[in-house]
Coordinates of C-alpha atoms in Angstrom, one line a residue:
M193 CA 90.7 98.1 96.9
R194 CA 90.7 94.9 98.9
F195 CA 87.4 93.4 99.9
Y196 CA 86.5 91.8 103.2
E197 CA 85.9 88.0 102.9
F198 CA 82.1 88.3 103.0
Q199 CA 82.2 90.9 100.2
G200 CA 84.5 88.8 98.0
K201 CA 82.3 85.8 98.5
K202 CA 79.3 87.7 97.5
V203 CA 80.9 88.7 94.2
L204 CA 82.2 85.2 93.5
A205 CA 78.8 83.7 94.2
E206 CA 77.4 85.8 91.3
Y207 CA 79.6 83.7 89.0
G208 CA 78.4 80.3 90.2
I209 CA 81.1 79.7 92.8
P210 CA 79.6 77.8 95.7
I211 CA 80.0 79.3 99.2
P212 CA 78.8 78.2 102.6
K213 CA 75.6 79.6 104.0
G214 CA 76.3 82.5 106.3
E215 CA 75.7 86.0 107.5
V216 CA 77.6 88.9 108.9
A217 CA 77.2 89.9 112.6
E218 CA 78.1 93.2 114.3
S219 CA 77.2 92.2 117.8
P220 CA 77.5 89.0 119.9
Q221 CA 73.7 88.7 120.1
E222 CA 73.3 89.0 116.4
A223 CA 76.1 86.3 116.0
R224 CA 74.1 84.0 118.2
R225 CA 70.8 84.5 116.3
I226 CA 72.6 83.8 113.0
A227 CA 74.1 80.6 114.3
E228 CA 70.6 79.5 115.5
R229 CA 69.1 80.3 112.0
L230 CA 71.8 78.3 110.3
G231 CA 71.1 75.2 112.5
S232 CA 74.4 73.6 111.6
R233 CA 76.0 71.0 113.7
R234 CA 79.2 73.1 113.7
I235 CA 79.6 76.8 113.1
A236 CA 82.6 78.7 111.7
A237 CA 83.2 82.3 113.0
K238 CA 85.7 84.6 111.3
V239 CA 86.8 88.1 112.1
Q240 CA 86.5 90.4 109.0
V241 CA 89.8 92.2 108.5
K242 CA 91.6 93.0 105.2
A243 CA 94.6 90.8 105.9
G244 CA 95.5 87.2 105.6
G245 CA 96.8 84.9 108.4
R246 CA 93.7 85.3 110.5
G247 CA 93.8 81.6 111.6
R248 CA 97.2 81.9 113.1
G249 CA 96.2 85.0 115.0
G250 CA 93.1 83.5 116.6
G251 CA 90.7 85.2 114.2
I252 CA 88.9 82.0 113.1
A253 CA 87.1 79.5 115.3
V254 CA 85.0 76.4 114.7
L255 CA 82.3 76.2 117.4
D256 CA 79.7 73.7 118.5
S257 CA 76.7 75.9 119.6
P258 CA 75.1 79.3 119.3
E259 CA 76.1 80.0 122.9
E260 CA 79.8 79.4 122.1
V261 CA 79.4 81.6 119.0
E262 CA 78.0 84.5 121.1
S263 CA 80.8 84.1 123.7
W264 CA 83.5 84.0 121.1
A265 CA 82.1 87.0 119.3
A266 CA 82.0 89.0 122.5
G267 CA 85.7 88.4 122.9
V268 CA 86.7 89.8 119.5
L269 CA 84.1 92.4 118.4
G270 CA 85.3 95.9 119.0
K271 CA 88.8 94.7 119.8
E272 CA 92.0 95.5 117.9
F273 CA 93.2 92.6 115.8
S274 CA 96.5 91.9 114.1
T275 CA 98.0 89.1 112.0
Y276 CA 101.7 88.4 111.1
Q277 CA 101.0 89.9 107.7
M278 CA 100.1 93.3 109.2
G279 CA 103.4 93.8 111.0
K280 CA 102.8 96.3 113.9
A281 CA 99.5 97.5 112.5
T282 CA 96.1 96.6 113.9
E283 CA 92.5 96.7 112.7
R284 CA 89.5 97.1 114.8
V285 CA 87.0 94.2 114.4
E286 CA 83.6 95.6 113.5
R287 CA 82.1 92.5 111.9
I288 CA 82.4 88.7 112.0
L289 CA 81.2 86.2 109.4
I290 CA 79.1 83.4 110.8
E291 CA 78.9 80.3 108.5
E292 CA 77.7 76.8 108.5
G293 CA 80.4 74.2 109.2
V294 CA 81.5 72.1 106.2
D295 CA 82.7 68.5 106.3
I296 CA 85.6 68.2 103.9
K297 CA 87.9 65.6 102.6
G298 CA 90.5 67.9 101.1
E299 CA 91.7 71.4 100.6
L300 CA 92.9 73.0 97.4
Y301 CA 94.1 76.4 96.2
L302 CA 92.8 78.4 93.3
G303 CA 93.7 81.9 92.3
V304 CA 93.8 84.3 89.4
T305 CA 96.3 87.1 89.5
L306 CA 98.1 89.5 87.2
D307 CA 101.6 88.6 86.0
R308 CA 103.0 92.1 85.5
R309 CA 106.2 90.8 83.9
R310 CA 104.1 89.0 81.1
G311 CA 101.3 91.6 81.1
R312 CA 98.5 89.0 81.4
L313 CA 96.4 87.0 83.8
V314 CA 97.6 83.7 85.2
V315 CA 95.6 81.0 86.9
I316 CA 97.3 79.1 89.7
G317 CA 96.1 75.9 91.4
S318 CA 97.5 73.6 94.0
S319 CA 96.5 70.4 95.7
E320 CA 97.8 71.9 98.9
G321 CA 95.2 74.5 100.0
G322 CA 94.8 76.2 103.4
V323 CA 98.4 77.6 103.4
E324 CA 100.0 80.5 101.5
I325 CA 100.7 79.6 97.9
E326 CA 104.2 81.1 98.3
E327 CA 105.0 78.6 101.0
V328 CA 103.8 75.7 98.9
A329 CA 105.8 77.0 95.9
R330 CA 108.9 77.1 98.1
R331 CA 108.4 73.8 99.8
N332 CA 106.8 71.7 97.0
P333 CA 107.0 73.6 93.7
E334 CA 105.8 70.5 91.8
R335 CA 102.4 70.9 93.5
V336 CA 101.8 74.3 92.0
V337 CA 100.2 74.3 88.5
K338 CA 99.8 77.4 86.3
E339 CA 98.0 78.3 83.2
E340 CA 98.5 81.6 81.4
A341 CA 95.5 83.2 79.8
D342 CA 95.8 84.5 76.3
P343 CA 94.8 88.2 76.2
A344 CA 92.7 87.7 73.1
F345 CA 91.0 84.4 74.0
G346 CA 91.1 84.3 77.8
L347 CA 91.3 81.1 79.7
L348 CA 90.0 78.1 77.7
P349 CA 88.3 75.1 79.3
F350 CA 91.0 72.6 78.2
Q351 CA 93.5 74.6 80.3
A352 CA 91.3 74.2 83.4
R353 CA 91.0 70.5 82.7
R354 CA 94.8 70.2 82.3
M355 CA 95.2 71.8 85.7
A356 CA 92.8 69.3 87.2
Y357 CA 94.7 66.3 85.7
K358 CA 98.0 67.6 87.0
M359 CA 96.5 68.0 90.5
G360 CA 95.2 64.5 90.6
L361 CA 91.5 65.2 90.4
G362 CA 89.2 62.6 88.9
G363 CA 85.6 61.8 88.2
A364 CA 83.1 64.6 88.9
G365 CA 85.9 66.6 90.5
I366 CA 87.3 67.5 87.2
S367 CA 84.1 69.0 85.8
E368 CA 83.5 70.8 89.0
W369 CA 87.0 72.2 89.0
V370 CA 86.6 73.4 85.4
K371 CA 83.3 75.1 86.2
I372 CA 84.7 77.0 89.3
T373 CA 88.0 77.9 87.6
M374 CA 86.2 79.3 84.5
G375 CA 83.8 81.2 86.8
L376 CA 86.6 82.7 88.8
F377 CA 88.5 83.8 85.7
K378 CA 85.3 85.4 84.3
A379 CA 84.8 87.2 87.6
A380 CA 88.4 88.5 87.6
T381 CA 88.2 89.8 84.0
E382 CA 84.7 91.3 84.1
K383 CA 85.3 93.0 87.5
E384 CA 88.9 94.0 86.7
M385 CA 90.5 92.3 89.6
L386 CA 94.1 92.3 90.5
L387 CA 93.7 89.2 92.6
A388 CA 90.9 86.6 93.0
E389 CA 91.9 83.9 95.4
I390 CA 90.0 80.9 97.0
N391 CA 92.1 79.4 99.7
P392 CA 91.0 76.9 100.7
L393 CA 88.8 75.6 98.0
A394 CA 87.3 72.7 100.0
L395 CA 86.6 69.3 98.4
K396 CA 83.5 67.6 99.9
E397 CA 82.0 64.2 99.5
G398 CA 80.7 63.5 96.0
D399 CA 83.6 65.6 94.5
R400 CA 81.8 68.8 95.2
F401 CA 83.6 72.1 96.0
V402 CA 82.9 75.0 98.2
A403 CA 84.9 78.2 98.7
L404 CA 85.8 78.4 102.4
D405 CA 87.6 81.7 102.0
A406 CA 87.9 84.4 99.3
K407 CA 90.4 87.2 98.8
V408 CA 89.4 89.7 96.2
E409 CA 91.3 92.9 95.2
I410 CA 90.0 95.3 92.6
D411 CA 92.1 97.7 90.6
D412 CA 91.5 101.2 92.1
N413 CA 91.7 102.7 88.6
A414 CA 88.7 100.5 87.5
L415 CA 86.4 101.5 90.4
R416 CA 84.7 104.3 88.4
R417 CA 83.5 101.6 85.9
H418 CA 82.0 99.5 88.7
P419 CA 79.5 101.6 90.7
E420 CA 78.2 98.3 92.2
F421 CA 81.4 98.3 94.4
Q422 CA 80.7 101.7 95.9
E423 CA 78.7 100.2 98.8
M424 CA 81.6 97.8 99.4
A425 CA 84.1 100.5 100.0
T426 CA 83.4 100.4 103.7
G427 CA 85.4 99.6 106.8
P428 CA 88.7 100.9 108.1
E429 CA 91.3 101.9 105.6
D430 CA 95.0 102.4 106.4
P431 CA 94.9 106.0 107.7
L432 CA 98.1 107.0 105.9
E433 CA 97.0 105.5 102.6
A434 CA 93.6 107.3 103.0
W435 CA 95.5 110.5 103.7
A436 CA 97.7 110.1 100.6
K437 CA 94.7 109.3 98.4
K438 CA 93.1 112.5 99.4
Y439 CA 96.0 114.4 97.9
N440 CA 96.5 112.1 94.8
L441 CA 99.7 110.7 96.2
N442 CA 100.9 107.2 95.3
Y443 CA 101.6 105.7 98.7
I444 CA 102.0 102.1 99.9
K445 CA 102.9 101.2 103.5
M446 CA 105.7 98.7 103.9
K447 CA 107.5 97.1 106.9
G448 CA 110.8 98.9 107.1
D449 CA 112.0 102.0 108.9
V450 CA 113.4 104.3 106.2
G451 CA 110.6 106.6 105.0
C452 CA 110.9 107.5 101.3
L453 CA 109.6 110.6 99.5
V454 CA 110.4 110.4 95.8
N455 CA 109.1 111.8 92.5
G456 CA 108.5 109.2 89.7
A457 CA 107.6 105.6 90.2
G458 CA 110.8 104.4 88.5
L459 CA 113.0 106.5 90.8
A460 CA 111.0 105.4 93.8
M461 CA 111.6 101.7 93.0
A462 CA 115.3 102.3 92.4
T463 CA 115.5 104.2 95.7
M464 CA 113.9 101.3 97.6
D465 CA 116.2 98.8 95.8
L466 CA 119.3 100.9 96.9
I467 CA 118.1 101.0 100.5
K468 CA 117.7 97.2 100.5
L469 CA 121.1 96.7 98.8
A470 CA 122.7 98.8 101.5
G471 CA 121.2 96.7 104.2
G472 CA 118.2 99.0 105.1
E473 CA 114.5 98.4 104.8
P474 CA 112.1 100.9 103.1
A475 CA 109.1 101.9 105.2
N476 CA 107.0 102.9 102.2
F477 CA 106.6 103.6 98.5
L478 CA 105.7 107.3 98.0
D479 CA 105.7 108.8 94.6
V480 CA 104.6 112.4 94.8
G481 CA 104.4 112.5 91.0
G482 CA 106.2 114.5 88.3
G483 CA 103.7 117.3 88.5
A484 CA 103.5 117.6 92.3
T485 CA 102.6 120.9 93.9
V486 CA 103.9 122.5 97.1
E487 CA 100.8 121.2 98.8
M488 CA 101.4 117.6 97.6
V489 CA 105.0 117.7 98.8
R490 CA 104.0 119.1 102.1
E491 CA 101.4 116.5 102.8
G492 CA 103.6 113.7 101.5
L493 CA 106.3 114.6 104.0
K494 CA 103.8 114.9 106.8
I495 CA 102.4 111.4 105.9
V496 CA 105.9 109.8 106.0
H497 CA 106.8 111.6 109.2
A498 CA 103.5 110.4 110.8
D499 CA 104.4 106.7 110.3
P500 CA 105.5 105.5 113.7
D501 CA 107.8 102.8 112.1
V502 CA 109.9 105.5 110.3
K503 CA 113.2 106.3 112.0
L504 CA 114.5 108.6 109.3
I505 CA 113.4 110.0 106.0
F506 CA 115.0 110.0 102.6
I507 CA 113.9 112.7 100.1
N508 CA 115.2 111.8 96.7
I509 CA 114.2 114.2 93.9
F510 CA 115.2 114.5 90.3
G511 CA 113.6 117.7 89.2
G512 CA 111.9 117.7 85.9
I513 CA 108.3 118.9 85.8
L514 CA 108.6 119.0 89.6
R515 CA 111.1 121.7 90.1
C516 CA 113.5 121.5 93.0
D517 CA 112.4 124.8 94.4
T518 CA 108.8 123.5 94.5
L519 CA 110.1 120.5 96.5
A520 CA 112.0 122.8 98.9
N521 CA 109.0 125.0 99.5
G522 CA 106.9 121.9 100.2
V523 CA 109.4 120.7 102.9
I524 CA 109.4 124.2 104.4
E525 CA 105.6 124.4 104.5
A526 CA 105.5 121.0 106.2
S527 CA 107.9 122.2 108.9
K528 CA 105.5 125.0 109.7
E529 CA 102.7 122.6 110.4
I530 CA 104.5 119.8 112.2
T531 CA 107.7 119.5 114.2
L532 CA 110.1 117.5 112.2
T533 CA 111.7 115.3 114.8
K534 CA 113.1 112.6 112.5
P535 CA 116.4 112.9 110.6
I536 CA 115.9 113.8 107.0
V537 CA 118.4 113.0 104.2
V538 CA 117.9 115.1 101.0
R539 CA 119.2 114.5 97.6
L540 CA 118.2 117.0 94.9
E541 CA 119.1 117.2 91.2
G542 CA 117.5 118.7 88.1
T543 CA 115.5 121.8 87.3
N544 CA 116.1 124.8 89.6
V545 CA 118.4 122.6 91.8
E546 CA 120.5 125.6 93.0
E547 CA 117.4 127.6 94.1
G548 CA 116.0 124.5 95.8
R549 CA 119.2 124.0 97.7
R550 CA 119.4 127.7 98.6
L551 CA 115.8 127.6 100.0
L552 CA 116.6 124.5 102.2
D553 CA 119.9 125.9 103.4
S554 CA 118.3 129.2 104.5
S555 CA 115.3 127.5 106.1
G556 CA 117.0 126.8 109.4
L557 CA 115.9 123.1 109.1
D558 CA 118.3 120.4 110.3
L559 CA 118.6 118.5 107.1
I560 CA 121.4 116.2 105.8
T561 CA 122.1 117.0 102.2
V562 CA 124.0 114.5 99.9
G563 CA 125.2 114.6 96.4
T564 CA 124.4 111.1 95.1
M565 CA 122.0 108.2 95.7
A566 CA 124.8 105.9 96.7
E567 CA 126.1 108.4 99.2
A568 CA 122.6 108.9 100.6
T569 CA 122.0 105.1 101.2
E570 CA 125.4 104.6 102.8
R571 CA 124.7 107.6 105.1
I572 CA 121.2 106.3 106.0
V573 CA 122.4 102.8 106.9
Q574 CA 125.2 104.2 109.0
M575 CA 122.7 106.4 110.8
L576 CA 120.4 103.4 111.5
K577 CA 123.4 101.4 112.9
E578 CA 124.3 104.3 115.2
G579 CA 120.7 104.5 116.4

């Protein structure tokens, strides 16, 4: 679960990380009243959506008066907003964060994330804040510093100091960096975060820091252990992901046009890799699971079909616990509830494969059946090229 900026800042503040004074507004009039209460010479106003890149999309403004704040808020509240990270998707702006302006002399990056390859948390810092860390790593990799946390001991203070030295910090800035870095790491571990990112971490006069932005993502599997986050599970969620969650389906929306319905995470990843290698782009990751029922398959196909970006669908099933006839019945059930207007390529192997193929062949559905994954991906890319 990803938090809004104001929610993430609230969590980080509990761990001693300084944040600007501010409040959330849900109307232009409320935004003006907050700006008046802050009494700051300059006011920062930010749309609250769960995607990065808001600045490029006009979702962040630095304003000079409460009147300007009210006018700007009126132009964004209740409107659909999109950033380059969201592709064609949009999110309705229901809240804006109004904060005091901050005079800064530098911007840094600080983040804690999970290195899945190594199976441990890594702390990342950079003297170039305010831009995506991936862009910095590509353009100036020497300006990105990392420290790996030992699973037994966590992050140690000397590692945070070493990061500060490498980034060129000095004086009080070093001790401040260590304090904030250790606080962020503690927040990430105690709250079971997949990502805790401050970008930018602003450096003020007197070598003091303040978190101008915060991106926090919690492991969904840990939410039951953190009831304090229940009140934060608000705001619009991707409707397809919410639909999938209702039926215990593992679904992640992506930016391509080939919809995937697969059983097993490993097979799903391999399917997406093959589509990419063949020149296509997967539109989603959807693992219906090894023990999927007819209902789960039915809803999975309906979810993929409902994605407006999907031009065709690839069903790739290796039947084990999920028998091929169960898959076939799920597809048939879906066709009774929606009109399947998008081409569907099907590859079935495994338990009860002959019965599954028989059911699909006798269903009257216009399906394209293939024998191998390689044949399927070649056929899919050819169909996309032909339009």
